[in-house]
Coordinates of C-alpha atoms and ligand atoms in Angstrom, one line a residue:
M1 CA 4.1 -15.0 -30.8
L2 CA 7.7 -15.8 -30.0
T3 CA 8.3 -16.7 -26.4
V4 CA 11.4 -17.2 -24.3
E5 CA 10.6 -19.3 -21.3
H6 CA 13.0 -19.5 -18.4
V7 CA 16.0 -19.5 -20.7
T8 CA 19.6 -19.6 -19.3
K9 CA 22.7 -19.6 -21.5
R10 CA 26.0 -20.5 -20.0
F11 CA 29.4 -20.7 -21.6
K12 CA 31.3 -23.1 -19.4
H13 CA 30.3 -21.6 -16.0
N14 CA 29.6 -18.1 -17.2
A15 CA 25.9 -17.4 -17.4
V16 CA 25.4 -14.8 -20.1
I17 CA 21.6 -14.9 -20.0
E18 CA 20.0 -16.0 -16.7
D19 CA 16.4 -17.3 -16.4
A20 CA 15.0 -15.0 -19.1
T21 CA 11.3 -15.0 -19.8
L22 CA 10.0 -12.7 -22.6
A23 CA 7.4 -12.5 -25.3
F24 CA 7.8 -10.9 -28.7
S25 CA 4.7 -10.1 -30.7
T26 CA 4.0 -8.1 -33.9
G27 CA 6.0 -4.9 -33.9
V28 CA 9.6 -3.9 -33.0
T29 CA 11.4 -5.0 -29.9
G30 CA 14.6 -3.2 -29.3
L31 CA 17.3 -5.0 -27.3
I32 CA 19.5 -2.4 -25.8
A33 CA 22.6 -3.1 -23.8
P34 CA 26.3 -2.2 -23.8
N35 CA 28.8 -4.3 -25.7
G36 CA 29.3 -7.8 -24.3
A37 CA 26.0 -7.9 -22.4
G38 CA 24.6 -10.8 -24.3
K39 CA 22.5 -9.3 -27.1
S40 CA 24.0 -11.4 -29.8
T41 CA 23.7 -14.5 -27.6
L42 CA 20.0 -14.0 -27.1
L43 CA 19.4 -13.2 -30.8
K44 CA 21.4 -16.3 -31.9
M45 CA 19.2 -18.4 -29.6
L46 CA 16.1 -16.9 -31.3
A47 CA 17.7 -17.8 -34.7
T48 CA 18.5 -21.4 -33.5
L49 CA 22.2 -20.8 -34.1
T50 CA 22.9 -21.7 -30.5
F51 CA 20.9 -23.6 -27.9
P52 CA 19.7 -22.5 -24.5
T53 CA 21.5 -24.3 -21.7
E54 CA 18.1 -24.4 -19.9
G55 CA 14.6 -23.4 -20.8
R56 CA 12.9 -23.2 -24.2
I57 CA 12.0 -20.8 -27.0
C58 CA 8.6 -21.3 -28.7
W59 CA 6.9 -19.9 -31.8
N60 CA 3.1 -20.0 -31.3
G61 CA 3.6 -22.5 -28.5
E62 CA 5.8 -24.9 -30.3
D63 CA 9.5 -25.4 -29.4
I64 CA 11.6 -23.8 -32.2
H65 CA 14.2 -26.5 -32.2
A66 CA 11.5 -29.2 -32.5
M67 CA 10.1 -27.2 -35.5
G68 CA 13.4 -27.4 -37.4
E69 CA 12.9 -26.4 -41.0
R70 CA 9.3 -25.1 -40.4
Y71 CA 10.8 -22.5 -38.0
R72 CA 13.5 -21.5 -40.4
A73 CA 10.8 -20.9 -43.1
V74 CA 9.3 -18.2 -40.9
L75 CA 12.6 -16.7 -39.8
G76 CA 14.8 -14.0 -41.4
Y77 CA 18.1 -13.3 -39.6
L78 CA 20.6 -10.5 -40.3
P79 CA 23.8 -11.3 -38.3
Q80 CA 26.1 -8.7 -36.9
Q81 CA 28.7 -9.5 -39.6
F82 CA 26.7 -9.9 -42.8
G83 CA 28.6 -12.0 -45.3
Y84 CA 28.3 -11.1 -49.0
Y85 CA 30.3 -11.4 -52.2
P86 CA 31.6 -7.9 -53.3
S87 CA 31.9 -9.0 -56.9
Y88 CA 28.2 -10.0 -57.1
T89 CA 25.4 -7.6 -58.0
P90 CA 22.4 -7.4 -55.5
R91 CA 20.3 -9.3 -58.1
A92 CA 22.8 -12.1 -58.4
F93 CA 23.3 -12.3 -54.7
L94 CA 19.6 -12.5 -53.9
R95 CA 19.3 -15.2 -56.6
Y96 CA 22.0 -17.1 -54.9
V97 CA 20.5 -16.7 -51.4
G98 CA 17.0 -17.7 -52.7
A99 CA 18.5 -20.8 -54.3
L100 CA 20.1 -21.8 -50.9
Q101 CA 16.6 -21.4 -49.4
R102 CA 15.2 -23.6 -52.1
M103 CA 12.9 -20.9 -53.4
G104 CA 11.5 -21.1 -56.9
K105 CA 13.1 -18.9 -59.6
R106 CA 9.9 -16.9 -60.2
D107 CA 9.5 -16.1 -56.4
I108 CA 13.1 -15.1 -56.2
A109 CA 12.8 -12.8 -59.2
R110 CA 9.6 -11.2 -57.9
G111 CA 11.0 -10.9 -54.4
T112 CA 14.2 -9.4 -55.6
D113 CA 12.5 -6.6 -57.5
E114 CA 10.1 -5.8 -54.7
L115 CA 12.7 -5.9 -52.0
L116 CA 15.3 -3.8 -53.8
E117 CA 12.6 -1.2 -54.3
L118 CA 11.6 -1.4 -50.7
V119 CA 15.2 -0.8 -49.5
G120 CA 15.7 2.0 -52.0
L121 CA 18.2 0.1 -54.2
G122 CA 16.0 -0.6 -57.2
D123 CA 18.4 1.4 -59.4
A124 CA 21.5 -0.4 -58.1
A125 CA 20.2 -4.0 -58.7
D126 CA 22.8 -4.7 -61.4
R127 CA 25.8 -2.8 -59.9
R128 CA 28.6 -4.7 -58.3
M129 CA 28.4 -4.5 -54.5
R130 CA 32.0 -3.6 -54.1
E131 CA 31.0 -0.1 -55.0
F132 CA 28.4 0.2 -52.3
S133 CA 28.5 2.2 -49.1
G134 CA 28.1 0.5 -45.7
G135 CA 24.5 1.7 -45.5
M136 CA 23.7 0.2 -48.9
I137 CA 25.3 -3.1 -47.9
Q138 CA 23.1 -3.2 -44.7
R139 CA 20.1 -2.6 -46.8
I140 CA 21.1 -5.5 -49.0
G141 CA 21.4 -7.5 -45.8
I142 CA 17.8 -6.6 -44.9
A143 CA 16.6 -7.5 -48.4
T144 CA 18.4 -10.9 -48.0
A145 CA 16.8 -11.6 -44.6
L146 CA 13.4 -10.7 -46.1
L147 CA 13.6 -12.7 -49.3
A148 CA 11.5 -15.7 -48.1
D149 CA 8.9 -13.2 -46.6
P150 CA 9.5 -14.3 -43.0
Q151 CA 7.1 -13.6 -40.1
I152 CA 10.0 -13.1 -37.7
L153 CA 12.9 -10.8 -38.5
I154 CA 16.0 -10.8 -36.2
L155 CA 18.5 -8.0 -36.8
D156 CA 21.8 -7.9 -34.9
E157 CA 23.1 -4.3 -34.7
P158 CA 21.7 -3.5 -38.1
T159 CA 22.7 0.2 -37.9
A160 CA 26.3 -0.3 -36.9
G161 CA 28.6 1.9 -39.0
L162 CA 25.7 3.9 -40.7
D163 CA 25.7 7.6 -41.0
P164 CA 22.8 9.6 -39.5
R165 CA 20.8 9.8 -42.8
E166 CA 21.2 6.1 -43.4
R167 CA 20.1 5.3 -39.8
V168 CA 16.9 7.3 -40.3
R169 CA 16.2 5.6 -43.6
F170 CA 16.9 2.2 -42.0
R171 CA 14.7 3.0 -39.0
N172 CA 11.8 3.9 -41.4
I173 CA 12.2 0.6 -43.3
I174 CA 12.2 -1.4 -40.1
H175 CA 9.1 0.4 -38.8
G176 CA 7.2 -0.3 -42.0
L177 CA 8.2 -4.0 -42.0
A178 CA 7.1 -4.4 -38.4
Q179 CA 3.5 -3.6 -39.2
E180 CA 2.9 -7.2 -39.9
R181 CA 6.0 -9.0 -38.5
T182 CA 7.7 -9.7 -35.3
V183 CA 11.0 -7.7 -35.5
V184 CA 13.7 -8.0 -32.8
L185 CA 16.7 -5.8 -33.2
S186 CA 19.7 -5.2 -31.0
T187 CA 21.6 -2.0 -30.7
H188 CA 23.7 0.0 -28.2
I189 CA 22.5 3.3 -29.8
V190 CA 19.3 4.5 -28.1
S191 CA 18.1 6.7 -30.9
D192 CA 17.9 3.7 -33.2
I193 CA 14.9 2.4 -31.3
E194 CA 13.5 5.2 -29.3
A195 CA 11.0 6.2 -32.0
I196 CA 10.0 2.7 -33.3
A197 CA 10.2 0.1 -30.5
G198 CA 6.9 -1.0 -29.0
Q199 CA 8.9 -3.1 -26.5
I200 CA 12.4 -2.4 -25.0
V201 CA 14.5 -5.1 -23.5
F202 CA 17.5 -4.4 -21.3
I203 CA 20.2 -7.0 -20.5
Q204 CA 22.2 -6.4 -17.4
G205 CA 24.4 -8.8 -15.6
G206 CA 22.6 -11.7 -17.3
H207 CA 19.2 -10.4 -16.2
V208 CA 16.8 -9.6 -19.0
Q209 CA 14.0 -7.2 -18.4
A210 CA 11.3 -6.0 -20.8
Y211 CA 9.4 -2.7 -20.8
P212 CA 6.4 -1.9 -23.0
G213 CA 8.1 1.1 -24.5
S214 CA 10.2 4.1 -23.9
A215 CA 7.3 6.0 -22.2
E216 CA 7.3 3.6 -19.2
L217 CA 11.0 3.8 -18.8
C218 CA 11.0 7.6 -18.9
A219 CA 8.1 7.7 -16.5
E220 CA 10.2 5.9 -13.9
L221 CA 12.6 8.8 -14.0
A222 CA 10.1 11.6 -13.9
G223 CA 11.3 14.4 -11.5
M224 CA 14.8 12.9 -11.3
I225 CA 16.5 14.3 -14.4
F226 CA 17.9 17.8 -14.1
E227 CA 20.0 20.3 -16.0
M228 CA 22.2 22.9 -14.3
P229 CA 25.0 25.3 -15.4
V230 CA 28.3 23.5 -16.0
H231 CA 30.2 25.6 -13.3
A232 CA 27.6 25.2 -10.5
E233 CA 28.6 23.1 -7.5
L234 CA 27.5 19.5 -8.0
P235 CA 25.5 17.8 -5.2
S236 CA 27.2 14.7 -3.8
A237 CA 24.4 12.3 -4.5
C238 CA 23.9 12.6 -8.3
Q239 CA 25.0 11.0 -11.5
V240 CA 26.2 13.2 -14.4
L241 CA 24.6 11.9 -17.6
G242 CA 26.4 14.3 -19.9
E243 CA 26.8 17.9 -21.2
R244 CA 24.7 19.7 -23.7
E245 CA 24.2 23.2 -25.2
R246 CA 21.1 24.9 -24.0
D247 CA 20.3 28.5 -25.3
G248 CA 24.0 29.1 -26.1
R249 CA 25.2 27.8 -22.6
T250 CA 26.7 24.5 -21.7
V251 CA 24.6 22.7 -19.1
L252 CA 25.2 19.4 -17.2
R253 CA 22.5 16.8 -17.3
L254 CA 22.1 15.0 -14.0
Y255 CA 20.2 12.2 -12.4
A256 CA 19.4 12.8 -8.7
K257 CA 16.7 11.6 -6.3
Q258 CA 16.2 15.2 -5.0
K259 CA 16.4 18.5 -6.9
P260 CA 19.9 20.0 -6.6
E261 CA 20.0 23.7 -5.9
G262 CA 20.0 25.8 -9.0
A263 CA 19.0 22.9 -11.2
C264 CA 15.9 22.8 -13.3
V265 CA 13.9 19.6 -13.9
V266 CA 13.7 18.3 -17.5
S267 CA 11.8 15.5 -19.2
P268 CA 13.6 12.2 -19.1
T269 CA 14.6 10.5 -22.4
L270 CA 15.3 6.9 -23.2
E271 CA 19.0 7.8 -23.3
D272 CA 18.8 9.0 -19.7
A273 CA 17.1 5.7 -18.7
F274 CA 19.9 3.8 -20.5
L275 CA 22.7 5.8 -18.8
V276 CA 21.1 5.6 -15.4
R277 CA 20.7 1.9 -15.7
Y278 CA 24.1 1.1 -17.1
R279 CA 26.1 3.6 -15.0
E280 CA 29.6 2.4 -14.0
G281 CA 29.7 -0.1 -11.2
R282 CA 26.0 -1.1 -11.5
Ligands
ATP309 N1 30.8 -19.0 -28.0 C1 31.2 -18.4 -26.9 N2 32.0 -19.0 -26.0 C2 32.3 -18.3 -24.8 N3 31.8 -17.1 -24.5 C3 31.0 -16.5 -25.4 C4 30.7 -17.1 -26.6 N4 29.8 -16.2 -27.3 C5 29.7 -15.1 -26.5 N5 30.4 -15.3 -25.4 C6 30.5 -14.3 -24.2 O1 29.2 -13.9 -23.9 C7 29.2 -12.5 -23.5 C8 28.1 -11.9 -24.3 O2 28.5 -11.8 -25.7 P1 27.5 -11.3 -26.9 O3 28.3 -11.4 -28.2 O4 26.2 -12.0 -26.8 O5 27.4 -9.8 -26.4 P2 26.7 -8.5 -27.2 O6 25.9 -7.8 -26.2 O7 26.1 -9.0 -28.4 O8 28.0 -7.6 -27.4 P3 28.5 -6.8 -28.8 O9 27.6 -5.6 -28.8 O10 29.9 -6.5 -28.5 O11 28.3 -7.8 -29.9 C9 30.6 -12.0 -23.8 O12 31.3 -12.0 -22.6 C10 31.2 -13.0 -24.7 O13 32.6 -13.1 -24.5

Protein backbone atom coordinates (compact mmCIF):
# COMPACT_ATOMS: atom_id res chain seq x y z
CA MET A 1 0.00 0.00 0.00
CA LEU A 2 1.13 3.51 -0.87
CA THR A 3 0.48 6.00 1.93
CA VAL A 4 0.73 9.77 2.06
CA GLU A 5 1.21 10.86 5.66
CA HIS A 6 0.61 14.49 6.66
CA VAL A 7 2.23 15.74 3.48
CA THR A 8 2.52 19.46 2.78
CA LYS A 9 4.14 20.86 -0.36
CA ARG A 10 5.03 24.53 -0.48
CA PHE A 11 6.57 26.52 -3.32
CA LYS A 12 8.14 29.48 -1.49
CA HIS A 13 5.25 30.43 0.81
CA ASN A 14 2.49 29.00 -1.36
CA ALA A 15 1.13 25.69 0.02
CA VAL A 16 -0.14 23.72 -2.99
CA ILE A 17 -0.88 20.61 -0.89
CA GLU A 18 -1.59 21.00 2.80
CA ASP A 19 -1.39 18.23 5.41
CA ALA A 20 -2.62 15.50 3.06
CA THR A 21 -3.16 12.02 4.46
CA LEU A 22 -4.22 9.33 1.98
CA ALA A 23 -3.83 5.65 1.17
CA PHE A 24 -3.72 4.05 -2.28
CA SER A 25 -4.32 0.32 -2.53
CA THR A 26 -4.83 -2.07 -5.47
CA GLY A 27 -7.26 -0.60 -8.00
CA VAL A 28 -7.74 2.82 -9.56
CA THR A 29 -7.64 6.08 -7.65
CA GLY A 30 -8.84 9.05 -9.68
CA LEU A 31 -7.44 12.43 -8.74
CA ILE A 32 -9.89 14.98 -9.99
CA ALA A 33 -9.51 18.74 -9.74
CA PRO A 34 -9.44 21.78 -12.02
CA ASN A 35 -6.24 22.98 -13.67
CA GLY A 36 -3.67 24.30 -11.24
CA ALA A 37 -5.16 22.62 -8.15
CA GLY A 38 -2.06 20.54 -7.46
CA LYS A 39 -2.67 17.19 -9.18
CA SER A 40 0.72 17.05 -10.91
CA THR A 41 2.45 18.19 -7.74
CA LEU A 42 0.93 15.32 -5.76
CA LEU A 43 1.73 12.79 -8.51
CA LYS A 44 5.31 14.05 -8.82
CA MET A 45 5.74 13.52 -5.09
CA LEU A 46 4.42 9.94 -5.46
CA ALA A 47 6.95 9.47 -8.28
CA THR A 48 9.83 10.91 -6.18
CA LEU A 49 10.36 13.72 -8.71
CA THR A 50 9.77 16.31 -6.05
CA PHE A 51 9.92 16.14 -2.25
CA PRO A 52 7.25 16.89 0.34
CA THR A 53 8.08 20.01 2.34
CA GLU A 54 6.64 18.20 5.37
CA GLY A 55 5.38 14.67 6.00
CA ARG A 56 6.33 11.46 4.26
CA ILE A 57 5.17 9.00 1.60
CA CYS A 58 5.59 5.27 2.24
CA TRP A 59 5.33 2.08 0.20
CA ASN A 60 4.36 -0.83 2.46
CA GLY A 61 5.44 1.21 5.47
CA GLU A 62 8.85 2.27 4.15
CA ASP A 63 9.68 5.88 3.20
CA ILE A 64 9.88 5.98 -0.62
CA HIS A 65 12.85 8.35 -0.63
CA ALA A 66 14.80 6.04 1.69
CA MET A 67 13.94 3.12 -0.66
CA GLY A 68 15.67 4.87 -3.61
CA GLU A 69 16.17 2.43 -6.52
CA ARG A 70 14.03 -0.24 -4.85
CA TYR A 71 11.05 2.12 -5.05
CA ARG A 72 11.74 3.06 -8.65
CA ALA A 73 11.79 -0.65 -9.50
CA VAL A 74 8.12 -0.95 -8.47
CA LEU A 75 7.05 2.36 -10.02
CA GLY A 76 5.76 3.19 -13.50
CA TYR A 77 5.15 6.87 -14.23
CA LEU A 78 3.58 8.53 -17.25
CA PRO A 79 4.14 12.29 -17.03
CA GLN A 80 1.71 14.84 -18.43
CA GLN A 81 4.07 15.56 -21.31
CA PHE A 82 5.33 12.19 -22.44
CA GLY A 83 8.66 12.55 -24.24
CA TYR A 84 9.37 10.22 -27.17
CA TYR A 85 11.38 10.21 -30.37
CA PRO A 86 9.09 10.50 -33.43
CA SER A 87 11.65 8.84 -35.70
CA TYR A 88 11.71 5.71 -33.50
CA THR A 89 9.43 2.74 -33.88
CA PRO A 90 7.62 1.56 -30.70
CA ARG A 91 9.86 -1.51 -30.62
CA ALA A 92 13.06 0.55 -30.80
CA PHE A 93 11.74 3.06 -28.28
CA LEU A 94 10.80 0.39 -25.74
CA ARG A 95 14.22 -1.23 -26.24
CA TYR A 96 15.80 2.12 -25.47
CA VAL A 97 13.62 2.69 -22.37
CA GLY A 98 14.31 -0.87 -21.15
CA ALA A 99 18.06 -0.34 -21.55
CA LEU A 100 17.82 2.85 -19.47
CA GLN A 101 16.08 0.80 -16.79
CA ARG A 102 18.90 -1.78 -17.03
CA MET A 103 16.52 -4.54 -18.08
CA GLY A 104 17.86 -7.64 -19.85
CA LYS A 105 17.43 -7.90 -23.65
CA ARG A 106 15.19 -10.95 -23.39
CA ASP A 107 12.88 -9.29 -20.82
CA ILE A 108 12.66 -6.18 -22.98
CA ALA A 109 11.78 -8.19 -26.10
CA ARG A 110 9.13 -10.26 -24.27
CA GLY A 111 7.71 -7.18 -22.51
CA THR A 112 7.58 -5.23 -25.77
CA ASP A 113 5.55 -7.86 -27.61
CA GLU A 114 3.14 -8.38 -24.71
CA LEU A 115 2.63 -4.70 -23.99
CA LEU A 116 2.14 -3.62 -27.58
CA GLU A 117 -0.53 -6.31 -27.89
CA LEU A 118 -2.09 -5.14 -24.62
CA VAL A 119 -2.38 -1.54 -25.81
CA GLY A 120 -3.63 -2.64 -29.23
CA LEU A 121 -0.51 -1.64 -31.16
CA GLY A 122 0.97 -5.04 -31.96
CA ASP A 123 0.58 -4.34 -35.69
CA ALA A 124 2.30 -0.96 -35.39
CA ALA A 125 5.41 -2.19 -33.55
CA ASP A 126 7.72 -1.39 -36.46
CA ARG A 127 6.13 1.80 -37.77
CA ARG A 128 7.70 5.17 -37.06
CA MET A 129 5.88 6.99 -34.30
CA ARG A 130 5.75 10.24 -36.26
CA GLU A 131 2.77 8.69 -38.12
CA PHE A 132 0.85 7.99 -34.90
CA SER A 133 -2.27 9.72 -33.57
CA GLY A 134 -2.30 11.31 -30.09
CA GLY A 135 -4.15 8.28 -28.74
CA MET A 136 -1.57 5.87 -30.14
CA ILE A 137 1.22 7.90 -28.56
CA GLN A 138 -0.55 7.85 -25.19
CA ARG A 139 -0.84 4.08 -25.48
CA ILE A 140 2.91 3.89 -26.19
CA GLY A 141 3.33 6.00 -23.04
CA ILE A 142 1.39 3.43 -21.02
CA ALA A 143 3.44 0.58 -22.51
CA THR A 144 6.62 2.46 -21.57
CA ALA A 145 5.44 2.99 -17.99
CA LEU A 146 4.58 -0.72 -17.75
CA LEU A 147 7.74 -2.13 -19.27
CA ALA A 148 9.39 -3.11 -15.97
CA ASP A 149 6.07 -4.60 -14.75
CA PRO A 150 5.58 -2.07 -11.94
CA GLN A 151 3.24 -2.57 -8.98
CA ILE A 152 2.44 1.15 -8.87
CA LEU A 153 1.32 3.04 -11.97
CA ILE A 154 1.09 6.84 -11.84
CA LEU A 155 -0.55 8.51 -14.83
CA ASP A 156 -0.74 12.30 -15.11
CA GLU A 157 -3.73 13.27 -17.29
CA PRO A 158 -3.31 10.25 -19.55
CA THR A 159 -6.43 10.97 -21.60
CA ALA A 160 -5.70 14.62 -22.43
CA GLY A 161 -6.24 15.21 -26.14
CA LEU A 162 -7.84 11.82 -26.86
CA ASP A 163 -11.04 11.43 -28.85
CA PRO A 164 -14.02 9.66 -27.19
CA ARG A 165 -13.25 6.27 -28.72
CA GLU A 166 -9.63 6.46 -27.61
CA ARG A 167 -10.74 7.53 -24.11
CA VAL A 168 -12.94 4.45 -23.75
CA ARG A 169 -10.19 2.18 -25.00
CA PHE A 170 -7.73 3.78 -22.61
CA ARG A 171 -10.14 3.48 -19.69
CA ASN A 172 -10.59 -0.23 -20.37
CA ILE A 173 -6.84 -0.80 -20.47
CA ILE A 174 -6.35 1.04 -17.17
CA HIS A 175 -9.18 -0.88 -15.54
CA GLY A 176 -7.61 -4.19 -16.60
CA LEU A 177 -4.18 -3.16 -15.33
CA ALA A 178 -5.57 -2.13 -11.96
CA GLN A 179 -6.77 -5.64 -11.14
CA GLU A 180 -3.36 -6.31 -9.64
CA ARG A 181 -1.72 -2.90 -9.42
CA THR A 182 -2.07 0.37 -7.59
CA VAL A 183 -3.03 2.89 -10.26
CA VAL A 184 -3.27 6.61 -9.52
CA LEU A 185 -4.40 8.85 -12.36
CA SER A 186 -5.21 12.52 -12.58
CA THR A 187 -7.78 14.11 -14.81
CA HIS A 188 -10.15 17.03 -14.95
CA ILE A 189 -12.59 15.00 -17.04
CA VAL A 190 -15.07 13.27 -14.77
CA SER A 191 -16.16 10.58 -17.21
CA ASP A 192 -12.58 9.28 -17.43
CA ILE A 193 -12.82 7.88 -13.93
CA GLU A 194 -16.49 7.64 -13.06
CA ALA A 195 -16.74 4.04 -14.22
CA ILE A 196 -13.38 2.70 -13.06
CA ALA A 197 -12.17 4.51 -9.93
CA GLY A 198 -12.52 2.66 -6.64
CA GLN A 199 -11.34 5.80 -4.87
CA ILE A 200 -11.79 9.43 -5.85
CA VAL A 201 -9.58 12.20 -4.52
CA PHE A 202 -10.45 15.89 -4.71
CA ILE A 203 -7.93 18.69 -4.24
CA GLN A 204 -9.36 22.06 -3.35
CA GLY A 205 -7.49 25.03 -1.96
CA GLY A 206 -4.62 22.72 -0.99
CA HIS A 207 -6.91 20.35 0.92
CA VAL A 208 -6.98 16.78 -0.26
CA GLN A 209 -10.00 14.61 0.41
CA ALA A 210 -10.58 10.96 -0.53
CA TYR A 211 -13.92 9.23 -1.14
CA PRO A 212 -14.37 5.48 -1.54
CA GLY A 213 -16.00 5.92 -4.96
CA SER A 214 -18.47 7.94 -6.96
CA ALA A 215 -21.47 6.30 -5.19
CA GLU A 216 -20.66 7.98 -1.87
CA LEU A 217 -20.16 11.36 -3.52
CA CYS A 218 -23.43 11.06 -5.39
CA ALA A 219 -25.23 9.92 -2.22
CA GLU A 220 -24.22 13.19 -0.53
CA LEU A 221 -26.23 15.05 -3.16
CA ALA A 222 -29.32 12.82 -3.12
CA GLY A 223 -32.50 14.94 -3.33
CA MET A 224 -30.54 18.10 -4.20
CA ILE A 225 -30.09 17.78 -7.98
CA PHE A 226 -33.01 18.90 -10.14
CA GLU A 227 -33.99 19.53 -13.72
CA MET A 228 -36.45 22.20 -14.79
CA PRO A 229 -37.53 23.82 -18.08
CA VAL A 230 -35.04 26.34 -19.35
CA HIS A 231 -37.52 29.23 -19.35
CA ALA A 232 -38.89 28.65 -15.84
CA GLU A 233 -38.13 31.20 -13.13
CA LEU A 234 -35.03 30.19 -11.23
CA PRO A 235 -35.11 30.10 -7.43
CA SER A 236 -32.56 32.46 -5.84
CA ALA A 237 -30.74 29.82 -3.79
CA CYS A 238 -29.58 27.45 -6.47
CA GLN A 239 -26.56 26.67 -8.60
CA VAL A 240 -27.00 26.02 -12.31
CA LEU A 241 -24.90 23.01 -13.28
CA GLY A 242 -25.64 23.07 -16.99
CA GLU A 243 -28.17 22.56 -19.74
CA ARG A 244 -29.17 19.36 -21.44
CA GLU A 245 -31.70 17.93 -23.85
CA ARG A 246 -34.42 15.82 -22.28
CA ASP A 247 -37.17 14.33 -24.47
CA GLY A 248 -36.61 16.95 -27.15
CA ARG A 249 -36.68 19.89 -24.68
CA THR A 250 -33.84 21.88 -23.18
CA VAL A 251 -33.74 21.65 -19.39
CA LEU A 252 -31.52 23.25 -16.77
CA ARG A 253 -29.76 21.06 -14.28
CA LEU A 254 -29.66 22.63 -10.82
CA TYR A 255 -28.25 22.11 -7.37
CA ALA A 256 -30.51 23.39 -4.60
CA LYS A 257 -31.08 22.48 -0.96
CA GLN A 258 -34.86 22.58 -1.47
CA LYS A 259 -36.93 21.50 -4.44
CA PRO A 260 -37.67 24.52 -6.69
CA GLU A 261 -41.23 24.86 -7.95
CA GLY A 262 -41.75 23.04 -11.23
CA ALA A 263 -38.48 21.12 -10.93
CA CYS A 264 -38.12 17.37 -10.87
CA VAL A 265 -35.54 15.59 -8.79
CA VAL A 266 -32.94 13.54 -10.69
CA SER A 267 -30.16 11.13 -9.71
CA PRO A 268 -26.86 12.90 -8.96
CA THR A 269 -23.82 12.05 -11.07
CA LEU A 270 -20.12 12.40 -10.34
CA GLU A 271 -20.10 15.38 -12.69
CA ASP A 272 -22.73 17.07 -10.51
CA ALA A 273 -20.57 16.40 -7.43
CA PHE A 274 -17.54 17.87 -9.20
CA LEU A 275 -19.41 21.00 -10.34
CA VAL A 276 -21.00 21.59 -6.93
CA ARG A 277 -17.66 21.21 -5.20
CA TYR A 278 -15.71 23.39 -7.58
CA ARG A 279 -18.27 26.07 -8.21
CA GLU A 280 -16.91 29.57 -8.64
CA GLY A 281 -15.85 31.31 -5.48
CA ARG A 282 -15.60 28.13 -3.43
N1 LIG B 1 8.12 24.16 -9.43
C1 LIG B 1 7.17 25.02 -9.08
N2 LIG B 1 7.46 26.22 -8.56
C2 LIG B 1 6.50 27.10 -8.18
N3 LIG B 1 5.16 26.83 -8.28
C3 LIG B 1 4.81 25.64 -8.80
C4 LIG B 1 5.78 24.68 -9.24
N4 LIG B 1 5.11 23.58 -9.69
C5 LIG B 1 3.79 23.85 -9.57
N5 LIG B 1 3.62 25.08 -9.05
C6 LIG B 1 2.32 25.72 -8.76
O1 LIG B 1 1.54 24.82 -8.02
C7 LIG B 1 0.16 24.89 -8.41
C8 LIG B 1 -0.33 23.51 -8.77
O2 LIG B 1 0.31 23.09 -9.98
P1 LIG B 1 0.08 21.62 -10.59
O3 LIG B 1 0.85 21.55 -11.86
O4 LIG B 1 0.36 20.61 -9.55
O5 LIG B 1 -1.49 21.66 -10.88
P2 LIG B 1 -2.39 20.64 -11.69
O6 LIG B 1 -3.62 20.41 -10.86
O7 LIG B 1 -1.61 19.46 -12.10
O8 LIG B 1 -2.79 21.52 -12.94
P3 LIG B 1 -2.84 21.13 -14.52
O9 LIG B 1 -4.07 20.32 -14.69
O10 LIG B 1 -2.93 22.49 -15.17
O11 LIG B 1 -1.58 20.42 -14.83
C9 LIG B 1 0.11 25.90 -9.54
O12 LIG B 1 -0.31 27.13 -9.02
C10 LIG B 1 1.52 25.97 -10.04
O13 LIG B 1 1.80 27.25 -10.54
